[in-house]
Amino acid sequence: MSNYYTTPIYYVNGEAHIGHAYTTFITDMLARYSRLKGEETYFLTGTDEHGQKIEESAAKAGKPTQAFADEISATFKNLWDEFEISYNQFIRTTDAEHKVGVQHAFKKMFDKGDIYKGEYEGNYCVSCETFFPESQLIDGEFCPDCGRTTNTVKEESYFFKLSEYEQKLLDYYEANPDFILPKSRRNEVINFVKGGLHDLSVTRTSFTWGVPLPASMNDDKHVMYVWLDALLNYITALGYGRDDAKMELWPAQMHLVGKDILRFHAIYWPAFLMSLDLPLPKHIAAHGWWTRDGEKMSKSKGNVVSPKEVSDLYGVENLRYFMMREVPFGQDGDFSQRAFIDRINSDLSNDLGNLLNRIIGMSGKYSDFVIDSVDVEKYHSAELEEMYATLDVVERHLDEVQTHRFLEELWRVFTVGNKAIEAHAPWVKMKEGKTDEALATVALVANVLAKASLLLHPFMPKTTNIIADTLGFEINTASYNALLKEKKLLDTFTIKKIGPLFPRVDEPLMEEAPKAMMEPEPKAEKKAKESKKAAPSKEDAAGLITFDEFFNTTLKIGTVVEAEEVPKSKKLLKLQVDLGEDELRQIVAGIKDYYSAEELVGTQVCVVANLKPAKLMGILSAGMLLAAKDEDGLCLVRPEKPRQVGSTIG
Ligand code: MSP
C-alpha cells in the first residue's frame, strides 16, 4: 500500500504566509506518520507559476516573468527546506516535464470529445483566476469570492464538458461519503454541483504566460487555463504522459487544500480525472482560514504573519504544534501570540518538558540515571491500562485529519505520568526504603514519555528525536511496532541529562500587529481605573485597607525550577523560582518539615515578589512563598490551574 500526499501548489505572486505553512505542516505530519507506520509514502509540494496573476505581478515588480517566478518559487522551497519539510518532490508548473504531461492530458480529453472549441463571453477575476457567470457577480461587477472587480472577456476558447459530469460526480460523492473531509464540507460541494455545472473554459487567448496547446492541435493562439494546468501537477509529478513508472502511486491518498480551493479539487479535478480514465484521489481534505488576532490577514493591513519570523522567534516545532493543536481541522483559526504562548508554557513546558526533567532529576538521585522497566507492571498495572486506553484508540483521529483531537487525547498520556508521580511520590518511597517502588514509578514515566513521543513524532520530529535519544531508543517503524503495537516496555537504559526542552515564554516575542487594529481602551473603563487609583481610604480607623494599599504588595505566580536543602538547617529549603523575569529568584523558605526539595521542583507557588531581600542563615532570600498553617501543619498556597509564570495575583 502506498500513500501519496500533496499540498496545493502555491502561487508565486508573494512570499509564504502562515496559511501556506499550515497546509504544508499538516501534509508533512501525515507523510511522516505514514512513514512511521512503515507504509510506502510519497509527498509532493511545489509552486503554481502560470496565469495572468503571475504575469501581472512580475510586470509590477519590473522583472521578466520567468525570473520573477524563479525567485519566488525558490523562497518557498528554501523555507520548506529550512523547516525540514519531508517532501519527496518539489514541482514547478514551469518545469518542461510538467508541460509535456499537461499537453498530453489536454489532447486526450480533446480526442475523447470532452474538450471542444467555442466562444467565451464572461466575467473573469484575475485574482482568483476564475470565470463567473453574470448571475453570481456582486452588484453585477464584483467577484463573489474575493470582492475584486472582474473583467468582461469575450474570446475564442476551448471548453471542457463539465456539465456532462454532473451526475457522475454526484454518484461518486454518494458512493464515497468520506471523499471530502471534513464531512461537514461535503454538502457544500454537493449543493454546488446540484445547482448545475456549466462547461468550463480551459484556454485563454488574451495573454501568453501559460502552457501552449499541444503542437499537433495547430492552434498557438491559446494557452491553457491555469487551474487545468495546476491541478494536473498531481499526476505530471508522477510522470503522467512521459514515463508512467511512478504512476503506481496514483491515486493520491489525500490532497490537502484550503477551503477556498475545495471546489476546484472536489469538482473540476475529479471530472478531469474521469475524462482521463484515471481513478480519483481517496480524500480531499479542506482546512479553514487563519486570521490574526481575529482579523483577516492582508498585505495592505500589514498584518500578515510570516512563518519565518514566527519560527525564528518561537521555533518551528512549537509553531507546528500550536497550529495543529489549536484549531479543529476544517474550521477557521486565529493566530494570537497569547494563545501560542499559553500552549508552549502549559502543554509543552509544563506537561511534557517538566515530566522529562523530573525523571532525569529523580533517576539521577535514586539510581545513577539508570532506568529499568522491570517492576513497572508489578506496581503500575493500573496506569499502564489507563495509558493504553488512550494509545490504542487515539490514532483513529488522524484518519480524518482531526489533529486537535489527536493531540488533545495524546496529552492524556502525559497526564497519566504526571498523576503517577504525584500519587506515588517516589521521594517518599525512597525515604521509606521502598526503592523498587520508587524506581518503578520513574520507569513508568519513562515509558509514558517514550510511547507518547512516538505518536507525537510526526508533529514535532526533532524534539521527539531528542526525547527518544534521552530515553535510549530511536524513533522508527520498529520502535513504533514494538512500543505501541506489541506494547513492549523500554529496555534498561541510562537516561541522558539534558536542559529544558521547552523554555517558557513570558512575553510576546514578535512585534504585535499594527496598533490601528487594536481596539482602543473604552473611555468608561479608563476612567474607572483612574478613579480607583485616587480613591481615599475612609475606613482607615477600622483597620481596613484600600484597593491601592493591597496592591502595594506584589503577588505573583512562580514555578520552582530548583530546590535544595540548606546545609545544617532543619527547616530551610533554598529555591530558585521562575517569576518570568530575566533571572530566577532565590527564595529561602522554612518549609522543609512539610515538603521535600524534589517534590517542589516543577510545581507552582504564589510569591510575594516585592519583599525587601533578607539573609537567612547567610543566604540571600528575595521573596516569600504564601502558605497556610493550622494544627494539621503547613501547606503552600498554589494556583488551582497552572498559570503563566509572573502572572500577578489580585
Ligand atoms: N495555486 C493555487 C492552488 C493550486 S493547487 C492545484 C492556490 N495557491 S495559493 O498560494 O493562493 O494558496 C495555497 C493554499 O494556501 C490554499 O490551500 C489556501 O487555502 C491556503 N491559504 C492561503 N491563505 C490562507 C489563510 N489565511 N489561512 C489558511 N490558508 C490559506 O490557491
XYZ file of C-alpha atoms and ligand atoms in Angstrom:
681
model
C 0.000 0.000 0.000
C 1.334 3.400 -0.848
C 0.251 6.761 0.450
C 0.638 9.751 -1.795
C 0.038 13.131 -0.114
C 0.031 16.544 -1.717
C -0.147 20.201 -0.710
C -1.664 22.726 -3.092
C 0.988 24.246 -5.309
C 1.492 27.816 -4.146
C 1.132 30.835 -6.405
C 4.409 32.633 -6.898
C 2.996 36.124 -6.551
C 4.137 36.664 -2.980
C 6.051 35.043 -0.166
C 4.730 32.257 2.026
C 2.493 33.183 4.914
C 1.158 31.297 7.850
C -1.773 29.807 5.865
C 0.637 28.193 3.404
C 2.743 26.908 6.276
C -0.320 25.356 7.893
C -1.244 23.257 4.815
C 2.375 22.223 4.485
C 2.733 21.292 8.173
C -0.366 19.103 8.078
C 0.736 17.337 4.919
C 4.220 16.837 6.317
C 2.743 15.418 9.502
C 0.603 12.931 7.549
C 3.538 11.857 5.397
C 5.746 11.367 8.437
C 3.026 9.425 10.212
C 2.592 7.171 7.193
C 6.363 6.544 7.039
C 6.471 5.863 10.768
C 3.936 3.095 10.262
C 6.218 1.640 7.615
C 3.966 2.443 4.673
C 5.343 3.473 1.299
C 4.906 7.230 1.214
C 5.309 9.975 -1.347
C 4.895 13.654 -0.577
C 4.568 16.311 -3.261
C 4.602 20.073 -2.944
C 5.567 22.872 -5.308
C 4.633 26.136 -6.975
C 1.930 27.259 -9.396
C 3.583 29.659 -11.780
C 1.374 30.386 -14.771
C -1.561 32.668 -15.421
C -2.428 36.298 -15.697
C -1.962 36.967 -11.980
C 1.701 35.954 -12.039
C 2.285 37.754 -15.330
C 0.876 40.951 -13.808
C 2.811 40.583 -10.529
C 6.066 40.155 -12.450
C 5.319 43.213 -14.574
C 4.624 45.223 -11.423
C 7.938 44.096 -9.982
C 9.600 45.090 -13.261
C 11.035 41.620 -13.810
C 10.816 39.077 -16.631
C 8.041 36.658 -15.692
C 10.226 33.541 -15.559
C 12.908 35.254 -13.474
C 10.227 36.523 -11.101
C 8.712 33.032 -10.808
C 12.173 31.512 -10.228
C 12.822 33.927 -7.415
C 9.564 33.419 -5.540
C 9.465 29.684 -6.122
C 12.901 29.498 -4.502
C 11.635 31.356 -1.425
C 9.010 28.636 -0.915
C 11.451 25.819 -1.466
C 14.051 27.393 0.832
C 11.512 27.934 3.549
C 10.293 24.330 3.406
C 13.918 23.161 3.463
C 14.662 25.333 6.454
C 11.566 23.896 8.155
C 12.777 20.384 7.244
C 9.559 19.572 5.429
C 9.943 15.980 4.321
C 8.684 16.361 0.746
C 9.873 13.870 -1.854
C 9.381 16.184 -4.786
C 9.013 19.903 -5.388
C 7.217 20.512 -8.671
C 7.076 23.763 -10.616
C 4.461 24.222 -13.306
C 7.106 25.885 -15.455
C 9.099 22.603 -15.481
C 9.365 21.266 -19.037
C 8.252 17.774 -17.882
C 5.086 19.160 -16.366
C 4.192 20.940 -19.600
C 4.547 17.706 -21.587
C 2.147 15.948 -19.205
C -0.401 18.770 -19.347
C -0.375 18.793 -23.143
C -0.773 15.025 -23.205
C -3.812 15.253 -20.919
C -5.348 18.063 -22.959
C -5.005 16.056 -26.145
C -6.504 13.001 -24.552
C -9.560 14.922 -23.338
C -9.899 16.598 -26.722
C -9.671 13.308 -28.628
C -12.266 11.848 -26.340
C -14.661 14.657 -27.212
C -14.629 16.204 -23.753
C -12.962 19.399 -24.987
C -14.482 21.474 -27.816
C -13.829 24.895 -29.308
C -16.319 27.727 -28.783
C -16.514 31.337 -27.797
C -16.445 32.656 -24.294
C -18.128 35.750 -23.091
C -17.981 36.229 -19.375
C -16.530 37.834 -16.326
C -13.055 36.929 -15.199
C -11.490 37.545 -11.811
C -7.736 37.683 -12.300
C -7.005 37.327 -8.609
C -8.973 34.068 -8.313
C -8.167 33.052 -11.904
C -11.855 32.137 -12.264
C -14.748 32.924 -14.602
C -18.085 33.780 -13.059
C -21.479 33.925 -14.738
C -23.238 37.302 -14.524
C -25.752 35.871 -12.078
C -23.039 35.172 -9.485
C -21.408 38.610 -9.529
C -21.965 41.021 -6.680
C -23.638 44.188 -7.961
C -23.124 42.836 -11.485
C -19.414 43.616 -11.285
C -17.528 42.199 -8.308
C -16.084 38.733 -7.751
C -18.265 36.661 -5.389
C -15.144 35.043 -3.852
C -12.724 37.909 -3.240
C -14.793 41.022 -3.948
C -12.405 42.427 -6.550
C -13.609 43.926 -9.842
C -13.988 41.362 -12.632
C -13.142 41.977 -16.288
C -15.560 41.297 -19.088
C -13.895 38.937 -21.515
C -15.025 37.861 -24.948
C -12.728 35.460 -26.690
C -12.400 32.219 -28.555
C -11.916 29.426 -26.084
C -11.793 25.685 -25.700
C -14.308 24.274 -23.240
C -14.300 21.220 -21.060
C -17.689 19.468 -20.937
C -18.041 19.774 -17.195
C -21.844 19.709 -17.473
C -21.643 16.100 -18.643
C -20.023 15.068 -15.370
C -22.688 16.465 -13.075
C -24.455 13.189 -12.390
C -21.249 11.135 -12.354
C -19.835 13.427 -9.693
C -22.987 13.274 -7.585
C -22.957 9.466 -7.838
C -19.339 9.430 -6.768
C -19.936 11.635 -3.700
C -22.840 9.391 -2.776
C -20.803 6.193 -3.068
C -17.769 7.665 -1.264
C -19.025 9.538 1.772
C -15.537 10.264 3.070
C -14.179 11.577 -0.222
C -14.472 15.139 1.096
C -13.142 15.832 4.584
C -14.225 17.107 6.983
C -17.590 15.599 6.197
C -19.254 18.883 7.132
C -17.944 20.363 3.862
C -19.464 17.638 1.724
C -22.924 19.174 1.401
C -21.487 22.469 0.283
C -19.904 20.731 -2.705
C -22.934 18.567 -3.447
C -25.232 21.604 -3.433
C -22.920 23.465 -5.774
C -22.990 20.587 -8.256
C -26.738 20.170 -7.901
C -27.074 23.866 -8.725
C -25.908 22.947 -12.248
C -22.444 22.829 -13.783
C -21.532 24.954 -16.796
C -18.906 23.840 -19.259
C -15.558 25.218 -18.253
C -13.420 27.496 -20.391
C -9.996 25.843 -20.330
C -7.902 28.044 -22.614
C -7.191 31.760 -22.924
C -6.022 33.932 -25.801
C -5.669 37.294 -24.028
C -2.258 36.558 -22.531
C 0.615 34.199 -23.178
C 2.007 33.143 -19.779
C 0.763 29.568 -19.766
C 1.210 26.110 -21.270
C 0.573 26.230 -25.026
C -1.787 23.701 -26.623
C -0.140 20.545 -27.979
C 1.685 21.326 -31.225
C -0.411 18.665 -33.015
C -3.512 20.835 -32.459
C -2.064 23.637 -34.556
C -3.595 26.397 -32.527
C -0.902 28.544 -30.969
C -3.188 31.432 -30.031
C -4.247 29.613 -26.880
C -2.623 28.891 -23.580
C -4.179 26.649 -21.005
C -6.342 27.843 -18.176
C -4.151 27.988 -15.097
C -6.350 25.726 -12.962
C -6.293 22.922 -15.565
C -2.514 23.272 -15.754
C -2.190 23.438 -11.957
C -4.432 20.539 -10.987
C -2.647 18.248 -13.411
C 0.565 18.730 -11.381
C -0.614 15.945 -9.095
C -0.134 13.423 -11.890
C 2.521 15.038 -14.064
C 4.758 14.853 -10.972
C 4.400 11.085 -11.211
C 5.425 11.119 -14.854
C 1.975 11.164 -16.423
C 2.248 11.415 -20.211
C 6.007 10.755 -20.188
C 7.217 7.879 -18.130
C 4.480 6.263 -16.104
C 6.753 4.364 -13.665
C 5.712 6.406 -10.644
C 2.043 6.408 -11.669
C 1.628 3.339 -9.489
C 1.489 5.809 -6.581
C -1.771 7.090 -8.037
C -4.496 7.562 -6.793
C -3.420 10.022 -4.113
C -4.291 9.140 -0.563
C -5.117 12.752 0.166
C -4.953 16.210 -1.342
C -4.695 18.810 1.424
C -6.265 22.128 0.436
C -7.702 25.287 1.952
C -11.467 25.686 1.937
C -11.215 28.398 -0.736
C -9.942 25.939 -3.316
C -12.069 22.955 -2.360
C -14.384 23.463 -5.323
C -11.532 23.129 -7.802
C -10.351 19.933 -6.147
C -13.664 18.297 -5.408
C -15.466 19.160 -8.675
C -13.161 20.101 -11.563
C -10.314 17.775 -10.693
C -12.439 14.611 -10.345
C -14.169 15.471 -13.620
C -10.806 15.874 -15.409
C -9.654 12.560 -13.968
C -12.839 10.789 -15.053
C -12.267 12.157 -18.516
C -8.700 10.798 -18.454
C -9.992 7.403 -17.242
C -7.929 7.668 -14.084
C -9.071 6.756 -10.583
C -9.974 9.583 -8.230
C -7.968 10.583 -5.149
C -9.167 8.880 -1.990
C -9.687 12.063 0.000
C -9.780 15.800 -0.467
C -9.277 17.387 2.936
C -10.055 21.090 3.309
C -8.834 23.189 6.187
C -10.138 26.537 7.371
C -8.775 30.007 7.106
C -6.304 31.630 9.517
C -6.809 35.124 10.799
C -4.518 37.212 13.012
C -5.907 38.476 16.287
C -9.360 37.990 14.815
C -8.675 39.933 11.614
C -8.266 38.749 8.061
C -4.603 38.919 7.072
C -3.715 41.148 4.179
C -0.659 42.878 2.829
C -2.411 46.243 2.866
C -3.212 45.959 6.583
C 0.385 44.937 7.209
C -0.783 42.139 9.489
C 0.324 39.075 7.537
C 2.060 36.607 9.837
C 5.341 35.449 8.372
C 6.026 31.807 9.249
C 9.750 32.510 9.040
C 9.547 35.321 11.573
C 7.441 33.229 13.947
C 9.691 30.210 13.689
C 12.848 32.284 14.182
C 11.426 33.596 17.425
C 9.436 30.667 18.775
C 10.846 27.623 16.980
C 9.250 25.873 14.047
C 8.201 22.797 16.028
C 6.359 24.908 18.583
C 4.568 26.571 15.683
C 3.660 23.207 14.141
C 2.299 22.035 17.471
C 0.317 25.219 18.048
C -1.313 25.304 14.618
C -2.302 21.653 14.622
C -3.439 21.681 18.269
C -5.291 24.952 18.349
C -7.790 24.537 15.539
C -10.286 21.788 14.778
C -9.438 20.705 11.238
C -11.749 22.412 8.756
C -12.585 25.340 10.994
C -11.093 28.793 10.828
C -8.317 29.529 13.274
C -6.893 32.609 14.862
C -3.212 33.296 15.285
C -2.650 35.176 18.516
C 0.666 35.261 20.321
C -1.120 34.990 23.672
C -2.756 31.706 22.693
C 0.506 30.469 21.201
C 2.488 31.308 24.346
C -0.132 29.609 26.530
C 0.223 26.415 24.510
C 4.018 26.494 24.780
C 4.014 27.114 28.509
C 1.192 24.898 29.548
C 1.178 21.915 27.155
C 4.811 21.743 26.136
C 6.779 23.182 29.013
C 4.603 22.127 31.941
C 3.018 18.860 30.877
C 5.735 17.402 28.681
C 9.029 19.179 29.415
C 8.719 19.088 33.183
C 7.816 15.421 33.143
C 11.060 14.597 31.396
C 13.079 16.860 33.694
C 11.531 15.307 36.756
C 12.582 11.778 35.843
C 16.046 12.938 34.864
C 16.354 14.532 38.309
C 14.897 11.600 40.220
C 16.767 8.856 38.408
C 19.986 10.830 38.880
C 19.381 10.841 42.574
C 17.987 7.355 43.068
C 19.696 5.128 40.535
C 22.614 6.948 38.981
C 20.448 7.735 35.896
C 19.749 4.056 35.165
C 16.112 3.324 34.376
C 14.787 -0.217 34.346
C 11.210 -1.189 33.443
C 11.420 -4.467 35.359
C 8.908 -3.555 38.092
C 6.598 -1.282 36.112
C 3.905 -3.895 35.560
C 4.058 -5.008 39.181
C 3.437 -1.558 40.668
C 1.720 0.296 37.845
C -0.649 -2.021 36.008
C -3.497 0.456 36.538
C -1.514 3.323 34.994
C -0.416 1.120 32.091
C -4.016 0.216 31.441
C -5.078 3.845 31.559
C -2.294 4.785 29.164
C -3.188 2.074 26.633
C -6.854 3.023 26.829
C -5.778 6.220 25.050
C -2.883 4.935 22.949
C -4.965 2.109 21.478
C -7.561 4.426 20.016
C -6.024 7.849 19.544
C -4.656 7.213 16.042
C -8.138 6.977 14.570
C -8.368 10.769 14.682
C -5.627 11.045 12.092
C -7.712 9.158 9.509
C -9.896 12.240 9.330
C -7.051 14.705 9.986
C -8.528 15.683 13.340
C -5.168 16.891 14.561
C -6.513 18.850 17.534
C -8.456 15.844 18.873
C -5.448 13.607 18.373
C -3.150 15.918 20.327
C -5.714 16.632 22.980
C -6.139 12.924 23.656
C -2.446 12.166 23.409
C -1.916 14.661 26.223
C -3.961 12.396 28.490
C -0.997 10.041 28.363
C 1.306 12.693 29.823
C -1.313 13.279 32.488
C -1.057 9.601 33.439
C 2.664 10.171 34.038
C 2.219 13.415 35.957
C -0.542 11.922 38.116
C 1.563 8.849 38.885
C 4.372 10.985 40.237
C 2.012 12.933 42.488
C 0.177 9.838 43.698
C 3.201 7.593 44.256
C 5.624 10.292 45.446
C 8.852 8.386 44.730
C 10.779 10.655 47.136
C 8.571 9.370 49.986
C 9.071 5.767 48.840
C 12.819 6.319 48.831
C 12.692 7.652 52.391
C 10.660 4.613 53.397
C 13.272 2.362 51.845
C 10.882 1.193 49.087
C 13.444 1.736 46.358
C 11.866 -0.737 43.901
C 8.587 1.101 44.014
C 10.191 4.497 43.569
C 12.240 3.272 40.607
C 9.182 1.629 39.065
C 7.366 4.969 39.037
C 10.312 6.656 37.367
C 10.407 3.860 34.775
C 6.660 4.099 34.222
C 7.058 7.767 33.366
C 9.951 6.999 31.018
C 7.672 4.578 29.170
C 4.853 7.120 29.088
C 7.225 9.619 27.511
C 8.598 7.107 25.023
C 5.229 5.906 23.772
C 3.659 9.342 23.575
C 6.755 10.729 21.822
C 6.452 8.116 19.106
C 2.972 9.345 18.274
C 3.980 12.969 18.662
C 6.886 12.435 16.285
C 5.050 13.366 13.047
C 4.080 16.676 14.661
C 7.412 17.517 16.309
C 10.046 15.363 14.630
C 13.212 16.948 16.008
C 12.003 17.416 19.551
C 10.756 13.858 19.823
C 14.055 12.554 18.432
C 15.792 14.374 21.278
C 13.390 12.848 23.799
C 13.937 9.398 22.316
C 17.702 9.870 22.429
C 17.454 10.893 26.080
C 15.443 7.752 26.729
C 17.888 5.494 24.921
C 15.835 4.499 21.877
C 15.283 5.574 18.282
C 12.032 6.564 16.682
C 11.375 4.349 13.676
C 8.915 1.760 12.421
C 10.496 -0.958 14.535
C 10.104 1.003 17.767
C 6.593 2.096 16.716
C 5.652 -1.560 16.364
C 7.446 -2.727 19.477
C 6.406 0.001 21.911
C 2.941 0.764 20.602
C 1.607 -2.268 18.768
C 3.300 -5.020 20.807
C 3.180 -2.890 23.965
C 6.744 -3.683 24.956
C 8.405 -1.610 27.645
C 11.752 0.135 27.278
C 14.896 -1.910 27.775
C 17.152 -0.852 30.639
C 18.931 2.368 29.727
C 20.879 5.262 31.204
C 18.916 8.455 30.808
C 20.775 11.439 29.389
C 20.841 14.706 31.261
C 19.504 17.500 29.072
C 18.385 21.070 29.700
C 14.762 22.216 29.425
C 13.295 21.260 26.034
C 10.695 23.990 26.038
C 11.934 27.165 27.704
C 8.967 29.111 28.963
C 7.961 32.209 27.059
C 6.699 35.057 29.177
C 6.185 37.968 26.859
C 5.220 38.066 23.175
C 8.437 37.800 21.199
C 7.104 39.226 17.985
C 6.007 42.754 17.348
C 2.243 42.956 17.650
C 0.099 43.697 14.595
C -0.121 47.409 13.757
C -1.707 49.352 16.593
C -4.506 50.745 14.444
C -6.048 47.281 14.552
C -6.259 47.168 18.315
C -9.477 48.243 19.984
C -8.905 51.484 21.863
C -9.462 51.102 25.578
C -13.086 52.129 26.176
C -13.193 55.535 27.874
C -15.533 54.417 30.623
C -13.135 51.659 31.692
C -10.168 54.021 31.661
C -11.997 56.465 33.917
C -12.949 53.717 36.322
C -9.307 52.662 36.582
C -8.174 56.198 37.266
C -10.769 56.759 39.960
C -9.765 53.507 41.633
C -6.228 54.783 41.978
C -7.349 58.015 43.562
C -9.923 56.509 45.949
C -9.307 57.720 49.515
C -9.421 55.308 52.420
C -12.379 56.157 54.627
C -12.104 53.045 56.706
C -8.535 53.582 57.949
C -9.682 53.602 61.504
C -11.321 50.188 61.248
C -8.044 48.623 60.075
C -9.367 48.194 56.553
C -7.097 48.877 53.664
C -7.815 50.395 50.315
C -7.556 48.676 46.995
C -4.276 50.508 46.370
C -2.849 49.554 49.722
C -3.483 45.902 48.959
C -1.701 46.323 45.647
C 1.379 47.676 47.371
C 2.150 44.007 47.781
C 3.089 42.373 44.517
C 1.926 38.781 44.478
C 2.997 36.611 41.593
C 2.772 33.067 40.328
C 6.117 31.322 40.003
C 7.432 27.876 39.119
C 10.055 26.243 41.281
C 12.914 25.349 38.957
C 15.439 24.099 41.516
C 15.251 23.238 45.198
C 17.807 22.065 47.707
C 18.192 21.704 51.435
C 20.116 24.413 53.266
C 23.050 22.650 54.951
C 22.797 22.488 58.733
C 19.274 23.905 58.743
C 16.348 21.841 59.987
C 13.687 23.950 58.366
C 15.048 25.778 55.366
C 14.948 24.951 51.688
C 16.690 27.099 49.097
C 14.569 27.525 45.961
C 15.172 29.049 42.556
C 11.837 30.304 41.338
C 10.937 31.349 37.806
C 8.850 34.518 38.043
C 9.052 35.343 34.374
C 11.954 37.729 34.999
C 15.363 37.752 33.354
C 16.843 35.793 36.226
C 15.486 33.190 38.601
C 14.575 34.421 42.094
C 16.310 32.813 45.020
C 13.907 32.299 47.885
C 14.730 30.643 51.184
C 11.630 29.127 52.783
C 11.082 27.393 56.130
C 9.038 24.518 54.767
C 11.378 21.529 54.974
C 9.192 19.811 57.575
C 6.352 19.687 55.092
C 7.910 19.454 51.629
C 10.925 17.697 50.196
C 13.127 19.541 47.717
C 12.367 17.084 44.877
C 8.642 17.271 45.086
C 8.703 21.047 44.795
C 10.572 21.136 41.504
C 8.246 21.825 38.590
C 5.365 22.943 40.816
C 3.805 26.369 41.011
C 3.754 28.652 44.022
C 2.447 32.087 44.988
C 5.218 34.533 45.767
C 5.402 37.909 47.489
C 7.629 39.405 44.860
C 8.391 42.884 46.192
C 9.678 41.942 49.637
C 12.971 43.555 50.643
C 15.716 40.915 50.226
C 16.961 39.446 53.513
C 19.560 36.869 54.542
C 18.539 33.620 56.229
C 21.469 31.612 57.618
C 23.681 33.795 55.494
C 21.765 33.011 52.291
C 20.035 35.771 50.373
C 16.282 35.385 50.028
C 14.444 37.696 47.627
C 10.796 36.905 48.217
C 8.395 34.823 50.233
C 6.083 31.923 49.466
C 2.443 32.127 50.507
C 1.456 29.297 52.799
C -1.305 28.482 55.232
C -0.728 26.826 58.582
C -3.048 25.258 61.105
C -2.814 22.477 63.657
C -2.505 19.891 60.850
C 0.578 21.533 59.503
C 1.548 23.827 56.691
C 0.535 23.841 53.059
C 1.574 26.076 50.245
C -0.990 28.248 48.512
C -0.964 27.390 44.828
C -2.984 28.368 41.738
C -5.843 25.965 41.076
C -4.684 25.559 37.469
C -1.194 26.184 36.045
C -0.737 29.865 35.228
C 1.802 31.779 33.223
C 4.864 32.469 35.395
C 4.886 36.079 36.530
C 1.069 36.353 36.449
C 0.023 38.812 39.095
C -2.379 37.728 41.770
C -5.083 40.168 42.712
N -2.244 27.926 -6.762
C -3.464 27.646 -6.110
C -3.549 26.189 -5.738
C -3.437 25.250 -6.880
S -3.463 23.579 -6.345
C -3.566 22.704 -7.741
C -3.589 28.498 -4.841
N -2.461 28.975 -4.349
S -2.372 29.959 -3.075
O -0.964 30.207 -2.910
O -3.203 31.094 -3.257
O -2.954 29.206 -1.852
C -2.444 27.984 -1.480
C -3.079 27.473 -0.230
O -2.881 28.370 0.857
C -4.575 27.254 -0.339
O -4.884 25.981 0.160
C -5.164 28.303 0.548
O -6.320 27.858 1.152
C -4.076 28.477 1.574
N -4.210 29.759 2.213
C -3.991 30.989 1.700
N -4.304 31.915 2.668
C -4.717 31.299 3.806
C -5.050 31.692 5.127
N -5.098 32.950 5.515
N -5.319 30.714 6.009
C -5.222 29.393 5.692
N -4.884 29.004 4.480
C -4.795 29.924 3.475
O -4.693 28.661 -4.353
